PDB file of C-alpha atoms in Angstrom:
ATOM      1  CA  MET A   1       0.000   0.000   0.000  1.00 52.00           C
ATOM      2  CA  ASN A   2       1.227   3.457  -0.810  1.00 63.00           C
ATOM      3  CA  LEU A   3       2.136   5.431   2.337  1.00 64.00           C
ATOM      4  CA  ARG A   4       0.643   8.601   0.845  1.00 68.00           C
ATOM      5  CA  LEU A   5      -2.820   6.921   0.858  1.00 66.00           C
ATOM      6  CA  LEU A   6      -2.646   5.896   4.539  1.00 67.00           C
ATOM      7  CA  PRO A   7      -3.936   9.253   5.942  1.00 68.00           C
ATOM      8  CA  TRP A   8      -6.818   9.228   3.445  1.00 71.00           C
ATOM      9  CA  ALA A   9      -7.726   5.657   4.411  1.00 72.00           C
ATOM     10  CA  ALA A  10      -7.707   6.635   8.114  1.00 70.00           C
ATOM     11  CA  ILE A  11     -10.013   9.599   7.432  1.00 75.00           C
ATOM     12  CA  ALA A  12     -12.364   7.392   5.351  1.00 72.00           C
ATOM     13  CA  LEU A  13     -12.465   4.833   8.204  1.00 71.00           C
ATOM     14  CA  LEU A  14     -13.230   7.591  10.729  1.00 67.00           C
ATOM     15  CA  VAL A  15     -16.084   8.914   8.538  1.00 68.00           C
ATOM     16  CA  LEU A  16     -17.484   5.378   8.181  1.00 70.00           C
ATOM     17  CA  VAL A  17     -17.379   4.772  11.956  1.00 65.00           C
ATOM     18  CA  LEU A  18     -19.107   8.100  12.644  1.00 65.00           C
ATOM     19  CA  ALA A  19     -21.800   7.418  10.005  1.00 66.00           C
ATOM     20  CA  VAL A  20     -22.555   3.978  11.500  1.00 60.00           C
ATOM     21  CA  ARG A  21     -22.606   5.380  15.039  1.00 65.00           C
ATOM     22  CA  ILE A  22     -25.078   8.115  14.050  1.00 66.00           C
ATOM     23  CA  ALA A  23     -27.310   5.618  12.207  1.00 61.00           C
ATOM     24  CA  LEU A  24     -27.579   3.211  15.175  1.00 58.00           C
ATOM     25  CA  PRO A  25     -30.304   3.973  17.726  1.00 55.00           C
ATOM     26  CA  THR A  26     -29.213   5.114  21.150  1.00 50.00           C
ATOM     27  CA  SER A  27     -30.623   3.953  24.443  1.00 48.00           C
ATOM     28  CA  VAL A  28     -31.521   7.516  25.462  1.00 43.00           C
ATOM     29  CA  VAL A  29     -35.064   8.681  24.732  1.00 45.00           C
ATOM     30  CA  ALA A  30     -36.262  12.220  25.444  1.00 42.00           C
ATOM     31  CA  VAL A  31     -39.311  12.153  27.744  1.00 43.00           C
ATOM     32  CA  PRO A  32     -41.245  15.274  28.716  1.00 44.00           C
ATOM     33  CA  ALA A  33     -41.003  16.292  32.372  1.00 43.00           C
ATOM     34  CA  GLY A  34     -43.769  14.808  34.496  1.00 43.00           C
ATOM     35  CA  ALA A  35     -44.528  12.006  32.009  1.00 42.00           C
ATOM     36  CA  PRO A  36     -45.394   8.619  33.554  1.00 47.00           C
ATOM     37  CA  GLU A  37     -42.806   5.850  33.394  1.00 48.00           C
ATOM     38  CA  PRO A  38     -43.034   3.906  30.129  1.00 47.00           C
ATOM     39  CA  GLU A  39     -44.252   0.330  30.172  1.00 51.00           C
ATOM     40  CA  ILE A  40     -41.753  -2.397  29.268  1.00 51.00           C
ATOM     41  CA  ALA A  41     -42.737  -5.146  26.839  1.00 50.00           C
ATOM     42  CA  GLY A  42     -39.780  -7.470  27.317  1.00 56.00           C
ATOM     43  CA  GLY A  43     -37.056  -6.762  24.778  1.00 60.00           C
ATOM     44  CA  GLY A  44     -36.821  -6.783  21.027  1.00 70.00           C
ATOM     45  CA  PRO A  45     -38.388  -4.285  18.657  1.00 77.00           C
ATOM     46  CA  GLU A  46     -41.254  -2.289  20.198  1.00 83.00           C
ATOM     47  CA  ILE A  47     -43.887   0.196  19.182  1.00 84.00           C
ATOM     48  CA  ARG A  48     -44.646   2.769  21.896  1.00 85.00           C
ATOM     49  CA  LEU A  49     -48.201   4.058  21.889  1.00 82.00           C
ATOM     50  CA  GLY A  50     -50.120   6.830  23.641  1.00 83.00           C
ATOM     51  CA  PRO A  51     -53.725   6.155  24.602  1.00 87.00           C
ATOM     52  CA  VAL A  52     -54.749   2.816  23.076  1.00 85.00           C
ATOM     53  CA  ASP A  53     -57.859   0.775  22.325  1.00 86.00           C
ATOM     54  CA  VAL A  54     -56.995  -2.881  21.517  1.00 80.00           C
ATOM     55  CA  ARG A  55     -59.800  -5.252  20.465  1.00 82.00           C
ATOM     56  CA  GLU A  56     -59.897  -9.011  20.141  1.00 80.00           C
ATOM     57  CA  LEU A  57     -62.690  -9.918  17.716  1.00 82.00           C
ATOM     58  CA  HIS A  58     -64.499 -13.284  17.793  1.00 78.00           C
ATOM     59  CA  ASP A  59     -66.398 -15.170  15.087  1.00 81.00           C
ATOM     60  CA  ASP A  60     -69.687 -14.859  17.032  1.00 79.00           C
ATOM     61  CA  GLY A  61     -69.490 -11.057  16.880  1.00 80.00           C
ATOM     62  CA  SER A  62     -68.344 -10.589  20.480  1.00 79.00           C
ATOM     63  CA  TRP A  63     -65.067  -8.939  21.403  1.00 83.00           C
ATOM     64  CA  ASN A  64     -62.804  -8.112  24.319  1.00 82.00           C
ATOM     65  CA  ARG A  65     -61.370  -4.624  24.561  1.00 86.00           C
ATOM     66  CA  LEU A  66     -58.408  -3.172  26.432  1.00 84.00           C
ATOM     67  CA  ASP A  67     -58.194   0.619  26.849  1.00 90.00           C
ATOM     68  CA  ALA A  68     -55.019   2.101  28.345  1.00 91.00           C
ATOM     69  CA  ASP A  69     -53.351   5.437  29.012  1.00 90.00           C
ATOM     70  CA  GLY A  70     -50.177   4.261  27.297  1.00 87.00           C
ATOM     71  CA  ALA A  71     -48.816   0.978  25.966  1.00 88.00           C
ATOM     72  CA  VAL A  72     -45.875  -0.785  24.393  1.00 88.00           C
ATOM     73  CA  TYR A  73     -46.469  -3.343  21.640  1.00 86.00           C
ATOM     74  CA  SER A  74     -43.660  -5.869  21.282  1.00 85.00           C
ATOM     75  CA  TYR A  75     -44.295  -7.522  17.937  1.00 77.00           C
ATOM     76  CA  ALA A  76     -41.484 -10.068  18.421  1.00 82.00           C
ATOM     77  CA  ASN A  77     -43.076 -11.294  21.673  1.00 84.00           C
ATOM     78  CA  LYS A  78     -46.658 -10.565  20.535  1.00 84.00           C
ATOM     79  CA  THR A  79     -47.478  -8.751  23.785  1.00 87.00           C
ATOM     80  CA  VAL A  80     -49.039  -5.440  24.707  1.00 86.00           C
ATOM     81  CA  SER A  81     -47.918  -3.995  28.065  1.00 90.00           C
ATOM     82  CA  ALA A  82     -49.990  -1.092  29.298  1.00 91.00           C
ATOM     83  CA  GLY A  83     -50.651   1.258  32.207  1.00 92.00           C
ATOM     84  CA  GLY A  84     -53.944   2.756  33.414  1.00 93.00           C
ATOM     85  CA  VAL A  85     -55.922  -0.176  32.011  1.00 93.00           C
ATOM     86  CA  THR A  86     -59.637  -0.881  31.581  1.00 93.00           C
ATOM     87  CA  VAL A  87     -60.663  -4.237  30.072  1.00 89.00           C
ATOM     88  CA  PHE A  88     -64.201  -4.799  28.778  1.00 89.00           C
ATOM     89  CA  LEU A  89     -64.989  -8.525  28.522  1.00 84.00           C
ATOM     90  CA  GLY A  90     -67.357 -10.140  26.036  1.00 79.00           C
ATOM     91  CA  GLU A  91     -68.748  -6.947  24.543  1.00 79.00           C
ATOM     92  CA  GLY A  92     -71.300  -7.577  21.812  1.00 75.00           C
ATOM     93  CA  SER A  93     -72.498 -10.850  23.357  1.00 74.00           C
ATOM     94  CA  PRO A  94     -75.198 -11.891  25.843  1.00 69.00           C
ATOM     95  CA  PHE A  95     -72.602 -12.203  28.661  1.00 69.00           C
ATOM     96  CA  ALA A  96     -71.211  -8.684  28.202  1.00 79.00           C
ATOM     97  CA  GLY A  97     -70.996  -6.403  31.161  1.00 82.00           C
ATOM     98  CA  THR A  98     -67.779  -7.339  32.995  1.00 85.00           C
ATOM     99  CA  THR A  99     -65.254  -4.515  33.398  1.00 90.00           C
ATOM    100  CA  VAL A 100     -61.763  -4.890  34.878  1.00 92.00           C
ATOM    101  CA  ARG A 101     -59.660  -1.880  35.933  1.00 95.00           C
ATOM    102  CA  ALA A 102     -55.964  -2.201  36.805  1.00 95.00           C
ATOM    103  CA  PRO A 103     -52.881  -0.006  37.173  1.00 95.00           C
ATOM    104  CA  ARG A 104     -50.895  -2.262  34.786  1.00 93.00           C
ATOM    105  CA  ALA A 105     -51.547  -5.152  32.421  1.00 92.00           C
ATOM    106  CA  ALA A 106     -49.667  -7.375  29.961  1.00 91.00           C
ATOM    107  CA  TRP A 107     -51.734  -8.919  27.139  1.00 87.00           C
ATOM    108  CA  ASP A 108     -50.181 -12.054  25.609  1.00 89.00           C
ATOM    109  CA  LEU A 109     -51.830 -12.016  22.189  1.00 83.00           C
ATOM    110  CA  ASP A 110     -50.777 -15.610  21.332  1.00 84.00           C
ATOM    111  CA  GLY A 111     -51.645 -17.122  24.729  1.00 80.00           C
ATOM    112  CA  LYS A 112     -54.868 -15.097  24.906  1.00 85.00           C
ATOM    113  CA  THR A 113     -54.208 -14.047  28.501  1.00 90.00           C
ATOM    114  CA  ILE A 114     -53.972 -10.686  30.239  1.00 90.00           C
ATOM    115  CA  GLY A 115     -51.749 -10.566  33.319  1.00 94.00           C
ATOM    116  CA  LEU A 116     -52.664  -8.028  36.001  1.00 94.00           C
ATOM    117  CA  PRO A 117     -49.583  -8.032  38.284  1.00 94.00           C
ATOM    118  CA  ASP A 118     -50.711  -5.192  40.572  1.00 94.00           C
ATOM    119  CA  GLY A 119     -54.225  -6.537  41.146  1.00 93.00           C
ATOM    120  CA  CYS A 120     -57.471  -5.119  39.833  1.00 93.00           C
ATOM    121  CA  ARG A 121     -61.055  -4.067  40.484  1.00 94.00           C
ATOM    122  CA  VAL A 122     -63.835  -5.979  38.721  1.00 91.00           C
ATOM    123  CA  ALA A 123     -67.431  -4.859  38.166  1.00 90.00           C
ATOM    124  CA  ARG A 124     -70.184  -7.028  36.679  1.00 85.00           C
ATOM    125  CA  LYS A 125     -73.757  -6.247  35.682  1.00 82.00           C
ATOM    126  CA  GLY A 126     -76.189  -7.119  38.445  1.00 81.00           C
ATOM    127  CA  GLY A 127     -74.253  -5.371  41.203  1.00 85.00           C
ATOM    128  CA  TRP A 128     -71.259  -7.733  41.537  1.00 84.00           C
ATOM    129  CA  SER A 129     -67.804  -6.286  42.159  1.00 89.00           C
ATOM    130  CA  GLY A 130     -64.430  -7.482  43.355  1.00 89.00           C
ATOM    131  CA  GLU A 131     -61.183  -6.194  44.807  1.00 90.00           C
ATOM    132  CA  LEU A 132     -58.514  -8.649  43.696  1.00 90.00           C
ATOM    133  CA  SER A 133     -54.774  -9.187  44.143  1.00 92.00           C
ATOM    134  CA  ALA A 134     -52.528 -10.116  41.181  1.00 94.00           C
ATOM    135  CA  ALA A 135     -54.700 -11.867  38.604  1.00 93.00           C
ATOM    136  CA  THR A 136     -54.769 -13.439  35.143  1.00 93.00           C
ATOM    137  CA  LEU A 137     -57.592 -13.102  32.638  1.00 90.00           C
ATOM    138  CA  ASP A 138     -57.814 -16.253  30.498  1.00 90.00           C
ATOM    139  CA  LEU A 139     -59.646 -14.869  27.467  1.00 84.00           C
ATOM    140  CA  ALA A 140     -59.925 -18.246  25.697  1.00 83.00           C
ATOM    141  CA  GLY A 141     -61.443 -19.919  28.771  1.00 86.00           C
ATOM    142  CA  SER A 142     -63.416 -16.825  29.913  1.00 85.00           C
ATOM    143  CA  ILE A 143     -61.994 -17.132  33.445  1.00 89.00           C
ATOM    144  CA  LEU A 144     -60.449 -14.559  35.764  1.00 89.00           C
ATOM    145  CA  ARG A 145     -58.009 -16.362  38.100  1.00 92.00           C
ATOM    146  CA  VAL A 146     -56.617 -14.915  41.333  1.00 93.00           C
ATOM    147  CA  PRO A 147     -54.225 -17.222  43.239  1.00 92.00           C
ATOM    148  CA  GLY A 148     -53.933 -14.758  46.145  1.00 90.00           C
ATOM    149  CA  PRO A 149     -56.440 -12.857  48.293  1.00 90.00           C
ATOM    150  CA  ALA A 150     -59.715 -11.680  46.803  1.00 90.00           C
ATOM    151  CA  ARG A 151     -62.890  -9.942  47.986  1.00 90.00           C
ATOM    152  CA  VAL A 152     -66.139 -10.179  46.026  1.00 89.00           C
ATOM    153  CA  GLU A 153     -69.372  -8.352  46.800  1.00 90.00           C
ATOM    154  CA  GLY A 154     -72.809  -8.775  45.341  1.00 85.00           C
ATOM    155  CA  PRO A 155     -76.392  -8.008  46.269  1.00 85.00           C
ATOM    156  CA  GLY A 156     -76.577  -8.900  49.954  1.00 85.00           C
ATOM    157  CA  VAL A 157     -73.290 -10.813  50.222  1.00 85.00           C
ATOM    158  CA  SER A 158     -69.608 -10.091  50.766  1.00 88.00           C
ATOM    159  CA  VAL A 159     -67.068 -12.929  50.467  1.00 88.00           C
ATOM    160  CA  GLN A 160     -63.324 -12.943  51.123  1.00 90.00           C
ATOM    161  CA  GLY A 161     -60.964 -15.781  50.330  1.00 90.00           C
ATOM    162  CA  GLU A 162     -58.163 -17.038  48.139  1.00 91.00           C
ATOM    163  CA  ASN A 163     -57.689 -18.815  44.825  1.00 91.00           C
ATOM    164  CA  LEU A 164     -60.639 -17.189  43.077  1.00 89.00           C
ATOM    165  CA  ALA A 165     -61.910 -18.375  39.691  1.00 90.00           C
ATOM    166  CA  TRP A 166     -64.562 -16.058  38.174  1.00 86.00           C
ATOM    167  CA  GLU A 167     -66.147 -17.474  35.010  1.00 86.00           C
ATOM    168  CA  TRP A 168     -67.793 -14.403  33.526  1.00 78.00           C
ATOM    169  CA  VAL A 169     -69.700 -16.238  30.757  1.00 79.00           C
ATOM    170  CA  GLU A 170     -71.275 -18.732  33.179  1.00 80.00           C
ATOM    171  CA  GLY A 171     -71.600 -16.158  35.960  1.00 75.00           C
ATOM    172  CA  MET A 172     -69.969 -18.600  38.402  1.00 83.00           C
ATOM    173  CA  ILE A 173     -67.469 -17.692  41.140  1.00 83.00           C
ATOM    174  CA  THR A 174     -65.448 -20.215  43.159  1.00 87.00           C
ATOM    175  CA  MET A 175     -63.030 -19.428  45.984  1.00 87.00           C
ATOM    176  CA  GLU A 176     -61.139 -21.262  48.773  1.00 87.00           C
ATOM    177  CA  ALA A 177     -60.772 -20.400  52.488  1.00 80.00           C
ATOM    178  CA  THR A 178     -63.793 -18.121  52.424  1.00 78.00           C
ATOM    179  CA  THR A 179     -65.408 -15.952  55.028  1.00 80.00           C
ATOM    180  CA  SER A 180     -68.801 -14.492  54.220  1.00 74.00           C
ATOM    181  CA  ARG A 181     -71.070 -11.733  55.407  1.00 75.00           C
ATOM    182  CA  LEU A 182     -74.745 -11.722  54.453  1.00 72.00           C
ATOM    183  CA  SER A 183     -76.752  -8.526  54.500  1.00 68.00           C
ATOM    184  CA  PRO A 184     -80.496  -8.108  54.097  1.00 64.00           C
ATOM    185  CA  VAL A 185     -81.453  -7.063  50.596  1.00 57.00           C
ATOM    186  CA  LYS A 186     -84.405  -4.866  49.833  1.00 57.00           C
ATOM    187  CA  ASP A 187     -86.692  -6.695  47.432  1.00 56.00           C
ATOM    188  CA  PRO A 188     -88.445  -4.187  45.173  1.00 52.00           C
ATOM    189  CA  ARG A 189     -91.199  -6.764  44.446  1.00 56.00           C
ATOM    190  CA  ARG A 190     -92.137  -7.100  48.099  1.00 50.00           C
ATOM    191  CA  ARG A 191     -94.895  -4.802  49.318  1.00 50.00           C
ATOM    192  CA  GLY A 192     -95.872  -4.446  52.834  1.00 46.00           C
TER     193      GLY A 192
END
């Protein structure tokens, strides 16, 4: 190699290194002051979203919907991780009317489950509600599972226990180690 070309080769190499460094993404992202912490989807390429409305459509015309303040979609892992979450179960079907609210959720689109690691509040038509610890919504099986403590209230009854399984299509709730409190219910049909 000609020694006169060596400085030009060094400059060309420096320009190439700088061009590659500028083209690669950095790990620093500008976030406005006061913005909530971003959700983490678990590595790989991600799409960061503001307010979201994700729907899972079924052949029978029903659908499940997840609304969130902000979310991260990881298309490699096929998950949506979100904060400030409201899930509407079975909308468009006869068993619609179950709403789940949680601070955080992770929707596994392949496994058809929504993990609620910080617990959640559940409300169901007919006056049923629940205060639940960490839970998993099994969308394929239509079951909300809570391995830890749970409290469910309905017209005239309050039940606390563990290992809750709430089948929202069937309207059936099972729980272990329960304690109950029954309250009188006003019956609007009764006259007297």
